[in-house]
Each structure stands twice: as C-alpha cells, then as structure tokens.
Amino acid sequence: MTAVPVGALPTPAPPRARRPWAVISAAGFLGLVVLAAALAPLLAPYAPDAIDLSASLAGTGGDHLLGTDASGQDLLSRVLYGARTSLIAPLLLLLLAGVLGVALGTLAAWRGGWVDALVSRITDVMYAFPGLLFVVLIIAVFGAGITTSVIALGLAFAPTIAKYTRSVALGERSKPYIDAYRVQGMSGLRICVAHLVPNLARSVVGYLVVLFGEALMSLATLSYLGFGAQPPSSDWGLMVQEGQAAIVQGALLPALVPGTAIAAVVVAFNMVGVWVADRLGARR
C-alpha cells in the first residue's frame, strides 16, 4: 500500500455554525411581525380608530378575526398598526442609549484616572436609583407621552451600556494597534472615532440586540401605567390597559391579544438576541 504524503491529505472543512431551529423560527416570526407592521394599511381590515359600538366586545368571527374591544374597534387592525409604535420606539430608545452609553464608556476607558472614576460613580448612582422611579420622575416633570418615555428610558439604559462598553473598550485599548497609531502621531479622538469604536461595534450591537426585548417590555409597561403612549394610540401596552376592564365582563380578547403579541415578540427577540450576541462575541 502506497503511503500518502501528509501534505496531500485533504484539509477538513471547518464546521459550519448551526442555527437551532428555535432561533430560526423566532427570526422568521420577527420577520413576519416587521412585514405585517410595514404593510399594516394593506393588511388591516379596518382603520385602527374605527369605532362600532354595535360590535362592542364581539368575539372572533368572519367580520373580526381577533374580536373587538369595548369600543368596537377591530383588535387585529389595532395590533397591526400598534406593531409600528411597539417596534420603532424601542429602536429609537436603544439608539439614544447606545450613543450616550458608548460615548461615556469609551471616554472612561480611554482617559482613565479621574474621568474613569467619575463615569463609574455616575453609573453606580444610576444603578442604585430604581430605573422605573427615575423614568416616572422625568415624565412627571415633562409630561406623559411616547416621546418622553423614549427619552427617559434611553437615559435609564445608558449607564448599563456605558459599563459594558467600558469593559470591552479596556481590552481593546491595550492592543498593539492602538500604540501604533499613537506613535504615528494620531490624536486620541481620531483613534477612538476611526478605529476603537468601530472595533467595538460587533460586541455592542450584539448587546443592544439582547436589550431590545427589555426595552420593548419597559415601554409597554409605561404605556400600561398611563405614562407612555396615549389614546387613541394602538400601542400594545396601552391596549392591554384599555382591555383590562373588559375582563370583568368575561371578554378576555381585548387584553389577551396585545398581551400575547408583547410576550411573543419579547421572547423571540431574546432568543435571536442571545444567539446573535454569542456569534458576534465568538468572532471578536
């Protein structure tokens, strides 16, 4: 038998990353939700604010696939339109929190010393102060509404992102390429903006994806408490609050439909977010 040279042996292909079927299903479900929100004017059988008192608290049927609320508004139409607010608002929240958190975390890691200590103390104080109470105080000053809720929660989420960014940036700052740019005479601001922050993007984006479900749930909670979206909005949290009174009359759908939508989207985002964060972290 002729010996085969070692160099002639075929190199085994690296194993392909497998996506669990649950993650694929969750991603597909989220894709359908986003598509349904974008096509709400075409898919919704009624206008979200169309009132029909003759169909108040109607059950599922041909005219209303998911039933109606106490005002006779079609629940399917409201959920479809409400998906827009329920998905876009957390995105804007995390965008604001991400900008503030990444800036503070990068500044603390780059400057060190008293700057790092000051940023760390600020984030520690924010952690010690209940986030919901902080948000309610801001809303009490500036008034209720989805815009105020997004800004308030963005400020509340920023310290968490700042701490995470600082921990990642400290490791990235110690790498040789940072010293190489310094030797070339490049300023610290340029190094951070052009090189350090872009190299942190994978980890930070993965972390933000994980936080999306929490942001959605927090906004829905504020709307449920009456601090977030206001009538006649079709925000899912507000729909749960409005449908709660109908439970006494034996009508579960007005609260159950939007509540199920919130739970399903949050669970799906958590599943996809954890997988994305693991993949991005593994490739760093």
CSV table of C-alpha atoms in Angstrom, one decimal:
chain,number,residue,atom,x,y,z
A,1,MET,CA,0.0,0.0,0.0
A,2,THR,CA,1.4,3.3,-1.0
A,3,ALA,CA,1.8,5.9,1.7
A,4,VAL,CA,0.0,9.1,1.1
A,5,PRO,CA,2.1,12.3,1.9
A,6,VAL,CA,0.8,14.3,4.8
A,7,GLY,CA,0.6,17.4,2.6
A,8,ALA,CA,-1.7,15.6,0.2
A,9,LEU,CA,-4.3,14.8,2.8
A,10,PRO,CA,-7.4,17.0,2.3
A,11,THR,CA,-7.9,19.6,4.9
A,12,PRO,CA,-11.2,19.1,6.6
A,13,ALA,CA,-13.6,22.0,6.2
A,14,PRO,CA,-14.3,23.9,9.4
A,15,PRO,CA,-17.7,23.0,10.9
A,16,ARG,CA,-20.5,25.3,9.9
A,17,ALA,CA,-22.3,27.1,12.7
A,18,ARG,CA,-25.6,25.5,13.1
A,19,ARG,CA,-28.6,27.7,13.8
A,20,PRO,CA,-31.0,26.0,16.2
A,21,TRP,CA,-34.5,25.5,14.8
A,22,ALA,CA,-35.9,27.6,17.6
A,23,VAL,CA,-33.7,30.6,16.7
A,24,ILE,CA,-34.7,30.2,13.0
A,25,SER,CA,-38.4,30.0,13.9
A,26,ALA,CA,-38.0,33.1,16.2
A,27,ALA,CA,-36.2,35.1,13.5
A,28,GLY,CA,-38.9,34.1,10.9
A,29,PHE,CA,-41.6,35.2,13.3
A,30,LEU,CA,-39.9,38.5,13.9
A,31,GLY,CA,-39.6,39.0,10.1
A,32,LEU,CA,-43.3,38.4,9.7
A,33,VAL,CA,-44.1,40.9,12.5
A,34,VAL,CA,-41.9,43.6,10.9
A,35,LEU,CA,-43.5,42.9,7.5
A,36,ALA,CA,-47.0,43.0,9.0
A,37,ALA,CA,-46.2,46.3,10.7
A,38,ALA,CA,-44.9,47.8,7.4
A,39,LEU,CA,-47.9,46.6,5.4
A,40,ALA,CA,-50.5,47.4,8.1
A,41,PRO,CA,-52.5,49.8,5.9
A,42,LEU,CA,-52.9,46.9,3.3
A,43,LEU,CA,-53.4,44.1,5.8
A,44,ALA,CA,-55.7,45.7,8.4
A,45,PRO,CA,-59.4,45.1,7.6
A,46,TYR,CA,-60.4,48.3,9.4
A,47,ALA,CA,-58.9,51.6,10.4
A,48,PRO,CA,-57.4,51.2,13.9
A,49,ASP,CA,-59.5,54.0,15.3
A,50,ALA,CA,-62.8,53.0,13.7
A,51,ILE,CA,-65.5,52.8,16.4
A,52,ASP,CA,-68.5,50.5,16.1
A,53,LEU,CA,-70.5,50.3,19.3
A,54,SER,CA,-72.8,47.8,17.8
A,55,ALA,CA,-69.9,45.3,17.7
A,56,SER,CA,-68.6,46.1,21.2
A,57,LEU,CA,-66.7,43.1,22.7
A,58,ALA,CA,-67.5,40.9,19.8
A,59,GLY,CA,-65.8,37.5,19.7
A,60,THR,CA,-63.8,36.0,16.9
A,61,GLY,CA,-65.6,35.7,13.6
A,62,GLY,CA,-65.6,36.4,9.9
A,63,ASP,CA,-66.0,40.2,10.4
A,64,HIS,CA,-63.4,40.4,13.2
A,65,LEU,CA,-60.8,37.6,13.2
A,66,LEU,CA,-59.5,38.5,16.7
A,67,GLY,CA,-62.6,40.1,18.0
A,68,THR,CA,-63.2,43.7,19.1
A,69,ASP,CA,-62.6,45.9,22.2
A,70,ALA,CA,-65.2,47.8,24.3
A,71,SER,CA,-65.5,50.5,21.6
A,72,GLY,CA,-66.0,48.0,18.8
A,73,GLN,CA,-62.5,48.6,17.4
A,74,ASP,CA,-61.1,45.7,15.5
A,75,LEU,CA,-58.3,44.1,17.5
A,76,LEU,CA,-56.4,42.7,14.5
A,77,SER,CA,-56.3,46.1,12.9
A,78,ARG,CA,-55.1,47.8,16.2
A,79,VAL,CA,-52.4,45.1,16.8
A,80,LEU,CA,-51.1,45.5,13.2
A,81,TYR,CA,-50.9,49.3,13.5
A,82,GLY,CA,-49.6,49.1,17.1
A,83,ALA,CA,-46.7,47.0,16.0
A,84,ARG,CA,-45.2,50.1,14.4
A,85,THR,CA,-45.0,52.0,17.6
A,86,SER,CA,-44.1,48.9,19.6
A,87,LEU,CA,-41.1,48.2,17.4
A,88,ILE,CA,-39.9,51.6,16.4
A,89,ALA,CA,-40.0,53.1,19.9
A,90,PRO,CA,-37.6,50.6,21.4
A,91,LEU,CA,-35.3,51.0,18.4
A,92,LEU,CA,-35.1,54.8,19.0
A,93,LEU,CA,-34.7,54.2,22.7
A,94,LEU,CA,-31.7,51.9,22.2
A,95,LEU,CA,-30.2,54.3,19.6
A,96,LEU,CA,-30.2,57.1,22.1
A,97,ALA,CA,-29.0,54.9,24.9
A,98,GLY,CA,-26.3,53.4,22.7
A,99,VAL,CA,-24.9,56.8,21.6
A,100,LEU,CA,-24.7,58.1,25.2
A,101,GLY,CA,-23.5,54.7,26.6
A,102,VAL,CA,-20.8,54.1,24.0
A,103,ALA,CA,-19.6,57.7,24.3
A,104,LEU,CA,-19.3,57.5,28.1
A,105,GLY,CA,-17.9,54.0,28.2
A,106,THR,CA,-15.3,54.8,25.6
A,107,LEU,CA,-14.3,58.0,27.3
A,108,ALA,CA,-13.9,56.3,30.6
A,109,ALA,CA,-11.8,53.5,29.2
A,110,TRP,CA,-9.6,55.8,27.1
A,111,ARG,CA,-8.9,58.6,29.6
A,112,GLY,CA,-8.8,56.5,32.8
A,113,GLY,CA,-7.9,58.2,36.0
A,114,TRP,CA,-10.4,60.6,37.5
A,115,VAL,CA,-12.5,60.6,34.3
A,116,ASP,CA,-13.0,56.8,34.6
A,117,ALA,CA,-13.7,57.2,38.3
A,118,LEU,CA,-16.3,59.9,37.7
A,119,VAL,CA,-18.1,58.0,35.0
A,120,SER,CA,-18.1,54.9,37.1
A,121,ARG,CA,-19.5,56.7,40.1
A,122,ILE,CA,-22.3,58.2,37.9
A,123,THR,CA,-23.2,54.8,36.6
A,124,ASP,CA,-23.1,53.4,40.1
A,125,VAL,CA,-25.5,56.0,41.3
A,126,MET,CA,-27.8,55.3,38.4
A,127,TYR,CA,-27.8,51.6,39.2
A,128,ALA,CA,-28.6,52.4,42.9
A,129,PHE,CA,-31.6,54.5,41.8
A,130,PRO,CA,-34.6,52.5,40.6
A,131,GLY,CA,-34.8,52.8,36.9
A,132,LEU,CA,-38.6,53.0,36.8
A,133,LEU,CA,-38.7,55.6,39.5
A,134,PHE,CA,-36.2,57.7,37.5
A,135,VAL,CA,-38.3,57.4,34.4
A,136,VAL,CA,-41.5,58.4,36.3
A,137,LEU,CA,-39.8,61.4,37.8
A,138,ILE,CA,-38.8,62.6,34.3
A,139,ILE,CA,-42.3,62.0,33.0
A,140,ALA,CA,-43.8,63.9,36.0
A,141,VAL,CA,-41.6,66.9,35.0
A,142,PHE,CA,-42.0,66.9,31.2
A,143,GLY,CA,-45.4,65.2,30.9
A,144,ALA,CA,-46.6,61.8,29.7
A,145,GLY,CA,-46.2,60.6,26.1
A,146,ILE,CA,-44.3,58.2,24.0
A,147,THR,CA,-41.5,60.7,23.2
A,148,THR,CA,-40.9,61.5,26.8
A,149,SER,CA,-40.9,57.8,27.7
A,150,VAL,CA,-38.3,57.0,24.9
A,151,ILE,CA,-36.0,59.8,26.1
A,152,ALA,CA,-36.4,58.8,29.8
A,153,LEU,CA,-35.8,55.1,29.2
A,154,GLY,CA,-32.9,56.0,26.9
A,155,LEU,CA,-31.2,57.8,29.8
A,156,ALA,CA,-32.0,54.9,32.1
A,157,PHE,CA,-30.5,52.4,29.8
A,158,ALA,CA,-27.4,54.4,29.0
A,159,PRO,CA,-25.4,53.5,32.2
A,160,THR,CA,-25.8,49.8,31.5
A,161,ILE,CA,-24.4,50.2,28.0
A,162,ALA,CA,-21.7,52.5,29.3
A,163,LYS,CA,-20.5,49.9,31.8
A,164,TYR,CA,-20.5,47.2,29.1
A,165,THR,CA,-18.7,49.4,26.6
A,166,ARG,CA,-16.1,50.4,29.1
A,167,SER,CA,-15.2,46.7,29.9
A,168,VAL,CA,-14.9,45.9,26.2
A,169,ALA,CA,-13.0,49.1,25.4
A,170,LEU,CA,-10.4,48.5,28.1
A,171,GLY,CA,-9.4,45.2,26.5
A,172,GLU,CA,-9.4,46.8,23.0
A,173,ARG,CA,-7.4,49.8,24.2
A,174,SER,CA,-4.5,47.5,25.3
A,175,LYS,CA,-4.0,46.0,21.8
A,176,PRO,CA,-0.8,46.8,19.9
A,177,TYR,CA,-2.5,48.7,17.0
A,178,ILE,CA,-3.6,51.5,19.4
A,179,ASP,CA,0.1,52.1,20.3
A,180,ALA,CA,1.0,52.0,16.6
A,181,TYR,CA,-1.5,54.8,15.8
A,182,ARG,CA,-0.2,56.8,18.8
A,183,VAL,CA,3.4,56.5,17.5
A,184,GLN,CA,2.2,57.8,14.2
A,185,GLY,CA,1.0,61.0,16.0
A,186,MET,CA,-2.7,60.3,15.6
A,187,SER,CA,-4.9,62.1,18.2
A,188,GLY,CA,-6.8,60.2,20.8
A,189,LEU,CA,-10.1,61.4,19.4
A,190,ARG,CA,-9.3,60.2,15.9
A,191,ILE,CA,-8.1,56.8,17.2
A,192,CYS,CA,-11.3,56.4,19.1
A,193,VAL,CA,-13.7,57.5,16.4
A,194,ALA,CA,-12.0,55.9,13.4
A,195,HIS,CA,-10.6,52.7,15.0
A,196,LEU,CA,-11.5,51.9,18.6
A,197,VAL,CA,-15.3,52.4,18.4
A,198,PRO,CA,-15.7,50.6,15.1
A,199,ASN,CA,-13.9,47.6,16.5
A,200,LEU,CA,-16.3,47.6,19.5
A,201,ALA,CA,-19.3,47.7,17.2
A,202,ARG,CA,-19.8,43.9,16.9
A,203,SER,CA,-19.9,43.4,20.6
A,204,VAL,CA,-22.0,46.5,21.3
A,205,VAL,CA,-24.5,45.7,18.6
A,206,GLY,CA,-24.9,42.1,19.9
A,207,TYR,CA,-25.5,43.5,23.4
A,208,LEU,CA,-28.1,46.0,22.1
A,209,VAL,CA,-30.0,43.2,20.3
A,210,VAL,CA,-30.3,41.4,23.6
A,211,LEU,CA,-31.6,44.6,25.3
A,212,PHE,CA,-34.3,45.1,22.6
A,213,GLY,CA,-36.8,42.8,24.3
A,214,GLU,CA,-36.3,44.5,27.6
A,215,ALA,CA,-36.7,48.0,26.0
A,216,LEU,CA,-40.0,46.9,24.4
A,217,MET,CA,-41.3,45.5,27.6
A,218,SER,CA,-40.3,48.6,29.5
A,219,LEU,CA,-42.1,50.9,27.1
A,220,ALA,CA,-45.2,48.6,27.1
A,221,THR,CA,-45.2,48.8,30.9
A,222,LEU,CA,-45.1,52.6,30.9
A,223,SER,CA,-48.0,52.7,28.4
A,224,TYR,CA,-49.9,50.3,30.6
A,225,LEU,CA,-49.4,52.6,33.6
A,226,GLY,CA,-50.6,55.5,31.6
A,227,PHE,CA,-47.2,57.3,31.3
A,228,GLY,CA,-46.3,56.2,27.7
A,229,ALA,CA,-48.5,56.2,24.6
A,230,GLN,CA,-51.8,58.0,25.0
A,231,PRO,CA,-55.2,57.3,23.4
A,232,PRO,CA,-56.1,56.9,20.6
A,233,SER,CA,-52.8,55.2,20.0
A,234,SER,CA,-52.8,51.4,19.3
A,235,ASP,CA,-49.6,50.8,21.3
A,236,TRP,CA,-49.7,47.3,22.6
A,237,GLY,CA,-49.1,48.2,26.3
A,238,LEU,CA,-51.9,50.8,26.1
A,239,MET,CA,-54.2,48.2,24.5
A,240,VAL,CA,-53.7,45.9,27.4
A,241,GLN,CA,-54.5,48.6,29.9
A,242,GLU,CA,-57.7,49.5,27.9
A,243,GLY,CA,-58.8,45.9,27.6
A,244,GLN,CA,-58.3,45.1,31.3
A,245,ALA,CA,-61.8,46.5,32.2
A,246,ALA,CA,-63.4,44.1,29.8
A,247,ILE,CA,-62.1,41.1,31.7
A,248,VAL,CA,-64.8,41.7,34.4
A,249,GLN,CA,-67.4,41.2,31.7
A,250,GLY,CA,-65.8,38.0,30.6
A,251,ALA,CA,-64.2,39.3,27.5
A,252,LEU,CA,-60.5,38.3,27.5
A,253,LEU,CA,-59.5,39.1,24.0
A,254,PRO,CA,-59.1,42.9,24.3
A,255,ALA,CA,-56.3,42.3,26.9
A,256,LEU,CA,-55.1,38.9,25.8
A,257,VAL,CA,-54.4,39.7,22.1
A,258,PRO,CA,-52.0,42.6,22.7
A,259,GLY,CA,-50.5,40.9,25.7
A,260,THR,CA,-49.8,37.8,23.7
A,261,ALA,CA,-48.2,39.9,21.0
A,262,ILE,CA,-45.9,41.6,23.5
A,263,ALA,CA,-44.9,38.3,25.1
A,264,ALA,CA,-44.3,36.6,21.8
A,265,VAL,CA,-42.1,39.4,20.3
A,266,VAL,CA,-40.1,39.8,23.5
A,267,VAL,CA,-39.4,36.0,23.7
A,268,ALA,CA,-38.5,35.9,20.0
A,269,PHE,CA,-36.1,38.9,20.3
A,270,ASN,CA,-34.5,37.3,23.4
A,271,MET,CA,-33.8,34.1,21.6
A,272,VAL,CA,-32.4,35.7,18.5
A,273,GLY,CA,-30.5,38.3,20.5
A,274,VAL,CA,-28.7,35.8,22.6
A,275,TRP,CA,-27.7,33.8,19.6
A,276,VAL,CA,-26.5,36.9,17.7
A,277,ALA,CA,-24.6,38.1,20.8
A,278,ASP,CA,-22.9,34.7,21.1
A,279,ARG,CA,-21.9,34.7,17.4
A,280,LEU,CA,-20.6,38.2,17.4
A,281,GLY,CA,-18.7,37.6,20.6
A,282,ALA,CA,-17.2,34.4,19.2
A,283,ARG,CA,-15.9,36.3,16.2
A,284,ARG,CA,-14.2,39.1,18.1
